[in-house]
Amino acid sequence: MDRYSVSRTKRSLFYIIMAFLTIGFIIAECVLPSERSQIASDENIRKELLDNCGTQFDPQISKMFVDMLDNGMVVIDENNKSVHGYQDNADIESAADKFISEVMKTMSSQEKADSIDYLTGLHMRSRGQQIIAALMQENDGCLAFIDMDNLKKVNDVHGHKAGDRALKLIGNLLAEETENENFAACRLGGDEFLIFMPYSDRKKAESVVKHIFESFGNAREADCEIKEAALSAGLCLTTKGATFESDYNRADKALYYVKQNCKGTYYFYEQLLADNMENPNLSVDIRNVAKLLKESGSYTGALGLNYREFARIYEFMKNVGERHKHNCYLIMVTMNTMPEQQADIEEIEKALDYMEQAICSKIRKVDVCTRYSSMQYLIILFEPQENQIPNIMERIFMYYYELCDSDDFKPQYEYIRMTDDK
């Protein structure tokens, strides 16, 4: 709540409280006791507020008091002896000011509570951006736009409780960094966060971001259900008095570059400008674009994707197969636990990691795989001979058994021709 709003709210509260206390004084001094309850009833006070809403009383504050009356938060006590103590306007004003201070304190506490994200403990987008914008007016610094990679995959495979733990983790790390009063952080929504650091020196800002990334990575390794989560960040150095919107957009552009080219790292907007200055014609040279695509998309073994990307590739390959008569097969690998075994989550994750390694190393670069659920993988084989599928799967399972020294899990598979999926 800014100073102007506080002043305006206090003034509106003062007029209403003065009206309440003045009415109480008149009732106490001028009206017979038998008539007081009728005049000072909740309904009459309520009617007075509504009738003068927008003229004598501020509409927003009037509504607040009506709500307080309706919810029993204000009690009209015509027999309260304290009202007789008001001998003049100075007494009434003093009582009104005291009550206003209590109301303003309550409103301030409520506003603060309403602006906090329950899950991460950080400010929510609107309030957080206001705080950061104010700090940017008074300090040089660095704005960092942080995004959590693979949160959807964590939610899809392990459930939203696992995803919530990952979000709480980054929330705690950002909260630790913002204990300094000139730091500020907020959750923009979903898997996106914003932090302001009062460091115009790039190395200092970079050290903070590195510490956040390293701490997140270490904590992630201790929780096998969130180990797929990672962080990417775009950073922009800011100068005192800079506009929030322009620097926010620059940090966002740097983050976009990271997401497109080097997820799991961070990049400064200033680096982006320097790169463009050195290679001004890069964006219009299709050969250079192709080279960048090849370098950014380079991988070994099978193409491993998250489920959403896998689903798009599935539809694409299915359409290509139908158009050009290619035979593609969808295979589901399920890790079954032995009936007498009670495997814990860490053993399950270790076994699934081994299976993923086996799949990616034993199928071709034109084939695609993804983790489908907590115990299953999906594979797309492009144009294999159908009678060779058992041999392919046997190679995968044999390599899995070489990697995994436990026999708690028994992998099985089933498959269908993708063009038969109607």
Tab-separated table of C-alpha atoms in Angstrom:
chain	number	residue	atom	x	y	z
A	1	MET	CA	0.000	0.000	0.000
A	2	ASP	CA	1.694	3.270	-1.081
A	3	ARG	CA	1.798	6.444	0.993
A	4	TYR	CA	-0.958	8.135	-0.969
A	5	SER	CA	-3.264	5.142	-0.539
A	6	VAL	CA	-2.508	4.980	3.177
A	7	SER	CA	-3.247	8.696	3.605
A	8	ARG	CA	-6.467	8.472	1.608
A	9	THR	CA	-7.608	5.355	3.485
A	10	LYS	CA	-6.862	6.913	6.852
A	11	ARG	CA	-8.832	10.030	5.938
A	12	SER	CA	-11.834	7.940	4.819
A	13	LEU	CA	-11.670	5.823	7.957
A	14	PHE	CA	-11.477	8.962	10.070
A	15	TYR	CA	-14.707	10.367	8.614
A	16	ILE	CA	-16.564	7.111	9.190
A	17	ILE	CA	-15.248	6.590	12.728
A	18	MET	CA	-16.047	10.205	13.574
A	19	ALA	CA	-19.577	9.591	12.341
A	20	PHE	CA	-19.871	6.451	14.482
A	21	LEU	CA	-18.518	8.112	17.621
A	22	THR	CA	-20.531	11.291	17.096
A	23	ILE	CA	-23.725	9.274	16.671
A	24	GLY	CA	-22.795	7.344	19.803
A	25	PHE	CA	-22.202	10.571	21.715
A	26	ILE	CA	-25.530	12.074	20.615
A	27	ILE	CA	-27.340	8.882	21.500
A	28	ALA	CA	-25.680	8.722	24.901
A	29	GLU	CA	-26.302	12.361	25.825
A	30	CYS	CA	-29.514	13.337	24.065
A	31	VAL	CA	-31.709	10.265	23.712
A	32	LEU	CA	-33.726	8.449	26.351
A	33	PRO	CA	-32.253	5.063	27.315
A	34	SER	CA	-35.411	3.294	26.139
A	35	GLU	CA	-34.943	4.736	22.601
A	36	ARG	CA	-31.185	4.192	22.194
A	37	SER	CA	-31.269	0.596	20.990
A	38	GLN	CA	-33.735	1.457	18.231
A	39	ILE	CA	-31.672	4.356	16.867
A	40	ALA	CA	-28.254	2.724	17.257
A	41	SER	CA	-29.265	-0.635	15.827
A	42	ASP	CA	-26.994	-2.421	13.358
A	43	GLU	CA	-29.576	-1.920	10.638
A	44	ASN	CA	-29.807	1.841	11.134
A	45	ILE	CA	-26.019	2.239	11.094
A	46	ARG	CA	-25.846	-0.005	8.040
A	47	LYS	CA	-28.506	2.109	6.297
A	48	GLU	CA	-26.638	5.313	7.153
A	49	LEU	CA	-23.441	3.995	5.589
A	50	LEU	CA	-25.143	2.750	2.424
A	51	ASP	CA	-27.249	5.916	1.990
A	52	ASN	CA	-24.153	8.141	2.210
A	53	CYS	CA	-21.803	5.831	0.298
A	54	GLY	CA	-20.034	7.878	-2.349
A	55	THR	CA	-21.070	11.233	-0.874
A	56	GLN	CA	-20.157	11.562	2.777
A	57	PHE	CA	-18.234	8.276	3.005
A	58	ASP	CA	-15.669	6.615	0.722
A	59	PRO	CA	-17.395	3.717	-1.135
A	60	GLN	CA	-14.633	1.178	-0.530
A	61	ILE	CA	-14.344	1.911	3.191
A	62	SER	CA	-18.123	2.060	3.595
A	63	LYS	CA	-18.438	-1.373	2.040
A	64	MET	CA	-15.735	-2.676	4.375
A	65	PHE	CA	-17.655	-1.472	7.426
A	66	VAL	CA	-20.933	-2.852	6.122
A	67	ASP	CA	-19.206	-6.206	5.662
A	68	MET	CA	-17.859	-5.953	9.206
A	69	LEU	CA	-21.361	-5.296	10.511
A	70	ASP	CA	-22.854	-8.159	8.503
A	71	ASN	CA	-20.167	-10.566	9.757
A	72	GLY	CA	-20.532	-9.531	13.403
A	73	MET	CA	-17.098	-7.899	13.531
A	74	VAL	CA	-18.546	-4.586	14.786
A	75	VAL	CA	-20.935	-4.615	17.754
A	76	ILE	CA	-23.148	-1.624	18.479
A	77	ASP	CA	-23.298	-1.402	22.262
A	78	GLU	CA	-25.673	1.401	23.293
A	79	ASN	CA	-25.017	0.710	27.002
A	80	ASN	CA	-21.224	1.122	26.785
A	81	LYS	CA	-20.352	3.689	29.473
A	82	SER	CA	-17.145	4.730	27.748
A	83	VAL	CA	-19.103	6.851	25.291
A	84	HIS	CA	-19.989	9.249	28.119
A	85	GLY	CA	-16.285	10.100	28.428
A	86	TYR	CA	-16.238	12.016	25.145
A	87	GLN	CA	-16.625	15.620	26.224
A	88	ASP	CA	-15.543	17.358	23.043
A	89	ASN	CA	-14.343	16.827	19.505
A	90	ALA	CA	-10.722	16.391	20.645
A	91	ASP	CA	-11.705	13.292	22.649
A	92	ILE	CA	-13.658	11.918	19.707
A	93	GLU	CA	-10.771	12.568	17.303
A	94	SER	CA	-8.306	10.876	19.656
A	95	ALA	CA	-10.498	7.780	19.943
A	96	ALA	CA	-11.011	7.714	16.171
A	97	ASP	CA	-7.280	7.993	15.503
A	98	LYS	CA	-6.517	5.127	17.879
A	99	PHE	CA	-9.105	2.896	16.227
A	100	ILE	CA	-7.864	3.859	12.751
A	101	SER	CA	-4.313	2.816	13.702
A	102	GLU	CA	-5.568	-0.626	14.683
A	103	VAL	CA	-7.603	-0.971	11.484
A	104	MET	CA	-4.665	0.127	9.306
A	105	LYS	CA	-2.385	-2.372	11.059
A	106	THR	CA	-4.886	-5.150	10.388
A	107	MET	CA	-5.304	-4.101	6.749
A	108	SER	CA	-1.519	-4.006	6.264
A	109	SER	CA	-1.102	-7.497	7.739
A	110	GLN	CA	-3.926	-8.818	5.556
A	111	GLU	CA	-2.431	-7.226	2.431
A	112	LYS	CA	0.943	-8.830	3.190
A	113	ALA	CA	-0.633	-12.254	3.753
A	114	ASP	CA	-2.654	-11.982	0.527
A	115	SER	CA	0.496	-11.258	-1.520
A	116	ILE	CA	2.467	-14.349	-0.417
A	117	ASP	CA	2.548	-17.539	-2.469
A	118	TYR	CA	1.580	-20.289	-0.044
A	119	LEU	CA	3.707	-23.006	-1.669
A	120	THR	CA	7.059	-21.214	-1.989
A	121	GLY	CA	6.724	-18.497	0.656
A	122	LEU	CA	7.729	-15.855	-1.919
A	123	HIS	CA	5.754	-12.805	-2.972
A	124	MET	CA	3.302	-13.439	-5.783
A	125	ARG	CA	3.713	-11.785	-9.168
A	126	SER	CA	1.951	-8.442	-8.661
A	127	ARG	CA	3.407	-7.522	-5.271
A	128	GLY	CA	6.812	-8.984	-6.092
A	129	GLN	CA	7.128	-6.942	-9.270
A	130	GLN	CA	6.160	-3.786	-7.371
A	131	ILE	CA	8.896	-4.404	-4.801
A	132	ILE	CA	11.504	-5.165	-7.463
A	133	ALA	CA	10.525	-2.111	-9.519
A	134	ALA	CA	10.929	0.072	-6.412
A	135	LEU	CA	14.384	-1.395	-5.675
A	136	MET	CA	15.418	-0.772	-9.281
A	137	GLN	CA	14.618	2.911	-8.834
A	138	GLU	CA	17.122	3.142	-5.964
A	139	ASN	CA	19.861	0.636	-6.888
A	140	ASP	CA	22.021	-0.583	-9.717
A	141	GLY	CA	21.700	-4.333	-9.959
A	142	CYS	CA	20.850	-7.432	-11.916
A	143	LEU	CA	17.466	-8.917	-12.796
A	144	ALA	CA	17.325	-12.712	-13.156
A	145	PHE	CA	14.403	-14.519	-14.786
A	146	ILE	CA	14.568	-18.145	-13.572
A	147	ASP	CA	12.610	-21.031	-15.073
A	148	MET	CA	12.382	-24.594	-13.786
A	149	ASP	CA	12.961	-27.133	-16.553
A	150	ASN	CA	11.078	-30.440	-16.719
A	151	LEU	CA	8.542	-29.622	-13.992
A	152	LYS	CA	5.754	-31.104	-16.113
A	153	LYS	CA	7.730	-34.325	-16.520
A	154	VAL	CA	8.196	-34.545	-12.747
A	155	ASN	CA	4.451	-33.988	-12.244
A	156	ASP	CA	3.497	-36.507	-14.935
A	157	VAL	CA	5.807	-39.245	-13.698
A	158	HIS	CA	5.840	-38.782	-9.926
A	159	GLY	CA	2.764	-36.660	-9.232
A	160	HIS	CA	2.222	-33.059	-8.195
A	161	LYS	CA	3.546	-33.609	-4.668
A	162	ALA	CA	6.984	-34.222	-6.164
A	163	GLY	CA	6.611	-31.131	-8.357
A	164	ASP	CA	5.597	-29.104	-5.303
A	165	ARG	CA	8.754	-30.223	-3.503
A	166	ALA	CA	10.854	-28.956	-6.401
A	167	LEU	CA	9.043	-25.605	-6.325
A	168	LYS	CA	9.460	-25.341	-2.546
A	169	LEU	CA	13.160	-26.049	-2.972
A	170	ILE	CA	13.738	-23.147	-5.359
A	171	GLY	CA	11.491	-20.970	-3.179
A	172	ASN	CA	13.647	-21.682	-0.122
A	173	LEU	CA	16.859	-20.999	-2.024
A	174	LEU	CA	15.593	-17.667	-3.338
A	175	ALA	CA	14.280	-16.722	0.109
A	176	GLU	CA	17.751	-17.330	1.583
A	177	GLU	CA	19.309	-15.020	-0.988
A	178	THR	CA	16.743	-12.276	-0.352
A	179	GLU	CA	17.379	-11.976	3.386
A	180	ASN	CA	19.371	-8.870	2.430
A	181	GLU	CA	16.871	-5.989	2.286
A	182	ASN	CA	18.036	-4.888	-1.173
A	183	PHE	CA	17.367	-8.337	-2.655
A	184	ALA	CA	13.858	-9.327	-3.726
A	185	ALA	CA	12.305	-12.403	-5.334
A	186	CYS	CA	8.850	-13.506	-6.386
A	187	ARG	CA	7.050	-16.359	-8.071
A	188	LEU	CA	5.697	-15.169	-11.393
A	189	GLY	CA	3.482	-18.228	-11.702
A	190	GLY	CA	3.879	-21.893	-12.563
A	191	ASP	CA	7.590	-22.665	-12.843
A	192	GLU	CA	8.828	-19.085	-13.341
A	193	PHE	CA	10.583	-16.882	-10.773
A	194	LEU	CA	12.136	-13.424	-10.726
A	195	ILE	CA	14.956	-12.152	-8.496
A	196	PHE	CA	16.615	-8.755	-8.182
A	197	MET	CA	20.214	-8.591	-6.912
A	198	PRO	CA	21.789	-5.227	-5.996
A	199	TYR	CA	24.987	-6.098	-7.889
A	200	SER	CA	25.906	-4.152	-11.000
A	201	ASP	CA	29.133	-6.172	-11.157
A	202	ARG	CA	28.506	-9.116	-13.443
A	203	LYS	CA	30.794	-11.477	-11.535
A	204	LYS	CA	28.976	-10.870	-8.242
A	205	ALA	CA	25.567	-11.426	-9.830
A	206	GLU	CA	26.868	-14.533	-11.565
A	207	SER	CA	28.186	-15.933	-8.259
A	208	VAL	CA	24.710	-15.648	-6.706
A	209	VAL	CA	23.073	-17.435	-9.638
A	210	LYS	CA	25.775	-20.126	-9.619
A	211	HIS	CA	25.184	-20.706	-5.922
A	212	ILE	CA	21.426	-21.073	-6.496
A	213	PHE	CA	21.998	-23.525	-9.373
A	214	GLU	CA	24.545	-25.592	-7.431
A	215	SER	CA	22.426	-25.706	-4.260
A	216	PHE	CA	19.395	-26.752	-6.285
A	217	GLY	CA	21.400	-29.465	-8.037
A	218	ASN	CA	22.781	-30.872	-4.780
A	219	ALA	CA	19.378	-30.935	-3.081
A	220	ARG	CA	17.772	-32.423	-6.192
A	221	GLU	CA	20.175	-35.370	-6.147
A	222	ALA	CA	19.010	-36.240	-2.631
A	223	ASP	CA	15.384	-36.575	-3.833
A	224	CYS	CA	15.183	-39.118	-6.648
A	225	GLU	CA	11.673	-38.043	-7.662
A	226	ILE	CA	12.755	-34.511	-8.605
A	227	LYS	CA	16.166	-35.210	-10.095
A	228	GLU	CA	14.836	-34.490	-13.606
A	229	ALA	CA	14.117	-30.894	-12.575
A	230	ALA	CA	16.701	-28.272	-13.526
A	231	LEU	CA	17.038	-24.493	-13.693
A	232	SER	CA	17.547	-22.098	-16.590
A	233	ALA	CA	17.961	-18.343	-16.220
A	234	GLY	CA	18.165	-15.164	-18.245
A	235	LEU	CA	19.925	-12.190	-16.648
A	236	CYS	CA	20.006	-8.477	-17.351
A	237	LEU	CA	22.201	-5.859	-15.661
A	238	THR	CA	20.153	-2.835	-14.601
A	239	THR	CA	21.001	0.770	-13.770
A	240	LYS	CA	19.439	2.919	-11.066
A	241	GLY	CA	16.163	4.411	-12.248
A	242	ALA	CA	15.727	1.946	-15.148
A	243	THR	CA	12.175	0.982	-16.075
A	244	PHE	CA	11.130	-2.422	-14.830
A	245	GLU	CA	9.290	-3.424	-18.008
A	246	SER	CA	12.220	-2.924	-20.388
A	247	ASP	CA	14.754	-4.821	-18.254
A	248	TYR	CA	12.212	-7.556	-17.515
A	249	ASN	CA	11.796	-8.067	-21.269
A	250	ARG	CA	15.576	-8.209	-21.738
A	251	ALA	CA	15.962	-10.861	-19.037
A	252	ASP	CA	13.102	-12.759	-20.680
A	253	LYS	CA	14.889	-12.665	-24.050
A	254	ALA	CA	18.049	-14.034	-22.456
A	255	LEU	CA	16.020	-16.828	-20.857
A	256	TYR	CA	14.396	-17.623	-24.214
A	257	TYR	CA	17.850	-17.987	-25.730
A	258	VAL	CA	18.849	-20.409	-22.954
A	259	LYS	CA	15.678	-22.474	-23.385
A	260	GLN	CA	16.277	-22.754	-27.119
A	261	ASN	CA	20.002	-23.439	-27.035
A	262	CYS	CA	21.429	-24.522	-23.682
A	263	LYS	CA	18.784	-25.478	-21.107
A	264	GLY	CA	20.056	-25.933	-17.587
A	265	THR	CA	22.396	-22.914	-17.729
A	266	TYR	CA	22.135	-19.104	-17.608
A	267	TYR	CA	22.933	-16.289	-20.009
A	268	PHE	CA	23.249	-12.509	-19.771
A	269	TYR	CA	21.312	-10.255	-22.119
A	270	GLU	CA	24.552	-8.324	-22.590
A	271	GLN	CA	26.188	-11.511	-23.920
A	272	LEU	CA	23.347	-11.826	-26.394
A	273	LEU	CA	23.951	-8.292	-27.656
A	274	ALA	CA	27.673	-8.942	-27.989
A	275	ASP	CA	27.038	-12.170	-29.919
A	276	ASN	CA	24.717	-10.374	-32.316
A	277	MET	CA	27.267	-7.597	-32.848
A	278	GLU	CA	29.943	-10.148	-33.722
A	279	ASN	CA	27.622	-12.090	-36.049
A	280	PRO	CA	25.198	-9.496	-37.505
A	281	ASN	CA	24.267	-11.668	-40.509
A	282	LEU	CA	23.850	-14.937	-38.632
A	283	SER	CA	20.050	-14.838	-38.553
A	284	VAL	CA	19.758	-14.473	-42.333
A	285	ASP	CA	22.351	-17.089	-43.292
A	286	ILE	CA	20.492	-20.381	-43.543
A	287	ARG	CA	23.699	-22.416	-43.586
A	288	ASN	CA	24.762	-20.942	-40.238
A	289	VAL	CA	21.274	-21.525	-38.871
A	290	ALA	CA	21.495	-25.153	-39.948
A	291	LYS	CA	24.893	-25.455	-38.292
A	292	LEU	CA	23.566	-24.033	-35.028
A	293	LEU	CA	20.598	-26.390	-35.134
A	294	LYS	CA	22.888	-29.353	-35.630
A	295	GLU	CA	25.181	-28.313	-32.780
A	296	SER	CA	22.317	-27.532	-30.391
A	297	GLY	CA	20.426	-30.701	-31.253
A	298	SER	CA	23.372	-33.076	-31.198
A	299	TYR	CA	22.787	-36.299	-29.244
A	300	THR	CA	24.017	-39.876	-29.092
A	301	GLY	CA	21.949	-43.042	-29.055
A	302	ALA	CA	18.180	-42.801	-29.254
A	303	LEU	CA	16.401	-39.457	-29.139
A	304	GLY	CA	15.193	-39.051	-25.545
A	305	LEU	CA	12.264	-36.679	-25.117
A	306	ASN	CA	9.822	-35.655	-22.427
A	307	TYR	CA	6.312	-37.026	-22.804
A	308	ARG	CA	4.783	-33.951	-24.452
A	309	GLU	CA	7.529	-33.776	-27.079
A	310	PHE	CA	7.287	-37.539	-27.570
A	311	ALA	CA	3.528	-37.237	-28.202
A	312	ARG	CA	4.143	-34.677	-30.953
A	313	ILE	CA	6.827	-36.805	-32.577
A	314	TYR	CA	4.478	-39.798	-32.345
A	315	GLU	CA	1.757	-37.965	-34.262
A	316	PHE	CA	4.271	-36.653	-36.796
A	317	MET	CA	5.797	-40.082	-37.474
A	318	LYS	CA	2.361	-41.676	-37.636
A	319	ASN	CA	1.311	-39.173	-40.310
A	320	VAL	CA	4.548	-39.717	-42.244
A	321	GLY	CA	4.050	-43.491	-42.008
A	322	GLU	CA	0.510	-43.299	-43.337
A	323	ARG	CA	1.507	-40.982	-46.198
A	324	HIS	CA	4.663	-42.804	-47.306
A	325	LYS	CA	3.827	-46.338	-46.176
A	326	HIS	CA	6.545	-46.463	-43.534
A	327	ASN	CA	6.156	-49.016	-40.748
A	328	CYS	CA	6.729	-47.519	-37.297
A	329	TYR	CA	6.091	-49.380	-34.053
A	330	LEU	CA	5.156	-48.175	-30.594
A	331	ILE	CA	6.643	-50.297	-27.802
A	332	MET	CA	5.764	-50.108	-24.119
A	333	VAL	CA	8.338	-51.374	-21.610
A	334	THR	CA	6.996	-52.106	-18.121
A	335	MET	CA	9.163	-52.744	-15.074
A	336	ASN	CA	7.305	-55.351	-13.024
A	337	THR	CA	8.275	-55.943	-9.410
A	338	MET	CA	8.629	-59.494	-8.198
A	339	PRO	CA	5.660	-60.536	-5.995
A	340	GLU	CA	7.798	-61.159	-2.914
A	341	GLN	CA	9.793	-57.917	-3.261
A	342	GLN	CA	8.987	-54.538	-1.674
A	343	ALA	CA	11.271	-52.141	-3.539
A	344	ASP	CA	11.662	-48.595	-2.234
A	345	ILE	CA	11.540	-45.537	-4.445
A	346	GLU	CA	15.331	-45.201	-4.722
A	347	GLU	CA	15.689	-48.781	-5.971
A	348	ILE	CA	12.910	-48.186	-8.499
A	349	GLU	CA	14.558	-44.997	-9.785
A	350	LYS	CA	17.941	-46.699	-10.064
A	351	ALA	CA	16.433	-49.579	-12.049
A	352	LEU	CA	14.611	-47.137	-14.344
A	353	ASP	CA	17.820	-45.187	-14.940
A	354	TYR	CA	19.532	-48.400	-16.006
A	355	MET	CA	16.646	-49.234	-18.310
A	356	GLU	CA	16.824	-45.771	-19.900
A	357	GLN	CA	20.562	-46.203	-20.484
A	358	ALA	CA	19.941	-49.610	-22.036
A	359	ILE	CA	17.210	-48.316	-24.345
A	360	CYS	CA	19.159	-45.250	-25.497
A	361	SER	CA	22.330	-47.222	-26.200
A	362	LYS	CA	20.724	-50.185	-27.992
A	363	ILE	CA	18.325	-48.486	-30.403
A	364	ARG	CA	19.178	-46.184	-33.306
A	365	LYS	CA	19.352	-42.388	-33.560
A	366	VAL	CA	16.225	-42.452	-35.718
A	367	ASP	CA	14.292	-44.086	-32.856
A	368	VAL	CA	12.667	-42.170	-29.991
A	369	CYS	CA	12.036	-42.930	-26.325
A	370	THR	CA	10.414	-41.310	-23.284
A	371	ARG	CA	9.507	-42.173	-19.748
A	372	TYR	CA	5.750	-42.654	-19.641
A	373	SER	CA	4.986	-43.348	-15.985
A	374	SER	CA	6.738	-44.241	-12.745
A	375	MET	CA	7.328	-47.797	-14.062
A	376	GLN	CA	7.096	-47.566	-17.855
A	377	TYR	CA	8.968	-46.368	-20.952
A	378	LEU	CA	7.670	-45.805	-24.482
A	379	ILE	CA	9.758	-46.372	-27.610
A	380	ILE	CA	9.093	-45.543	-31.264
A	381	LEU	CA	11.024	-47.752	-33.677
A	382	PHE	CA	11.270	-46.319	-37.182
A	383	GLU	CA	10.923	-48.938	-39.934
A	384	PRO	CA	12.322	-52.026	-38.244
A	385	GLN	CA	11.576	-55.481	-39.588
A	386	GLU	CA	8.767	-56.661	-37.338
A	387	ASN	CA	10.374	-60.061	-36.864
A	388	GLN	CA	13.474	-58.255	-35.524
A	389	ILE	CA	11.639	-56.479	-32.688
A	390	PRO	CA	12.105	-59.409	-30.233
A	391	ASN	CA	15.846	-59.354	-30.955
A	392	ILE	CA	16.017	-55.595	-30.395
A	393	MET	CA	14.214	-55.885	-27.084
A	394	GLU	CA	16.368	-58.824	-26.013
A	395	ARG	CA	19.511	-56.712	-26.595
A	396	ILE	CA	18.001	-53.910	-24.476
A	397	PHE	CA	17.037	-56.256	-21.626
A	398	MET	CA	20.386	-58.057	-21.665
A	399	TYR	CA	22.237	-54.772	-21.366
A	400	TYR	CA	19.875	-53.701	-18.580
A	401	TYR	CA	20.768	-56.839	-16.599
A	402	GLU	CA	24.459	-56.080	-17.123
A	403	LEU	CA	23.994	-52.615	-15.651
A	404	CYS	CA	21.634	-53.551	-12.832
A	405	ASP	CA	22.880	-55.933	-10.153
A	406	SER	CA	19.398	-56.457	-8.704
A	407	ASP	CA	16.771	-58.967	-9.815
A	408	ASP	CA	13.909	-57.172	-8.021
A	409	PHE	CA	12.443	-56.079	-11.369
A	410	LYS	CA	11.435	-58.018	-14.425
A	411	PRO	CA	11.057	-55.907	-17.611
A	412	GLN	CA	8.403	-56.881	-20.141
A	413	TYR	CA	7.263	-55.308	-23.380
A	414	GLU	CA	4.362	-55.155	-25.827
A	415	TYR	CA	4.064	-53.365	-29.144
A	416	ILE	CA	1.659	-52.230	-31.872
A	417	ARG	CA	2.094	-50.929	-35.410
A	418	MET	CA	1.478	-47.162	-35.263
A	419	THR	CA	-0.496	-47.102	-38.508
A	420	ASP	CA	-2.886	-49.624	-36.925
A	421	ASP	CA	-3.700	-47.113	-34.150
A	422	LYS	CA	-7.048	-45.654	-35.192
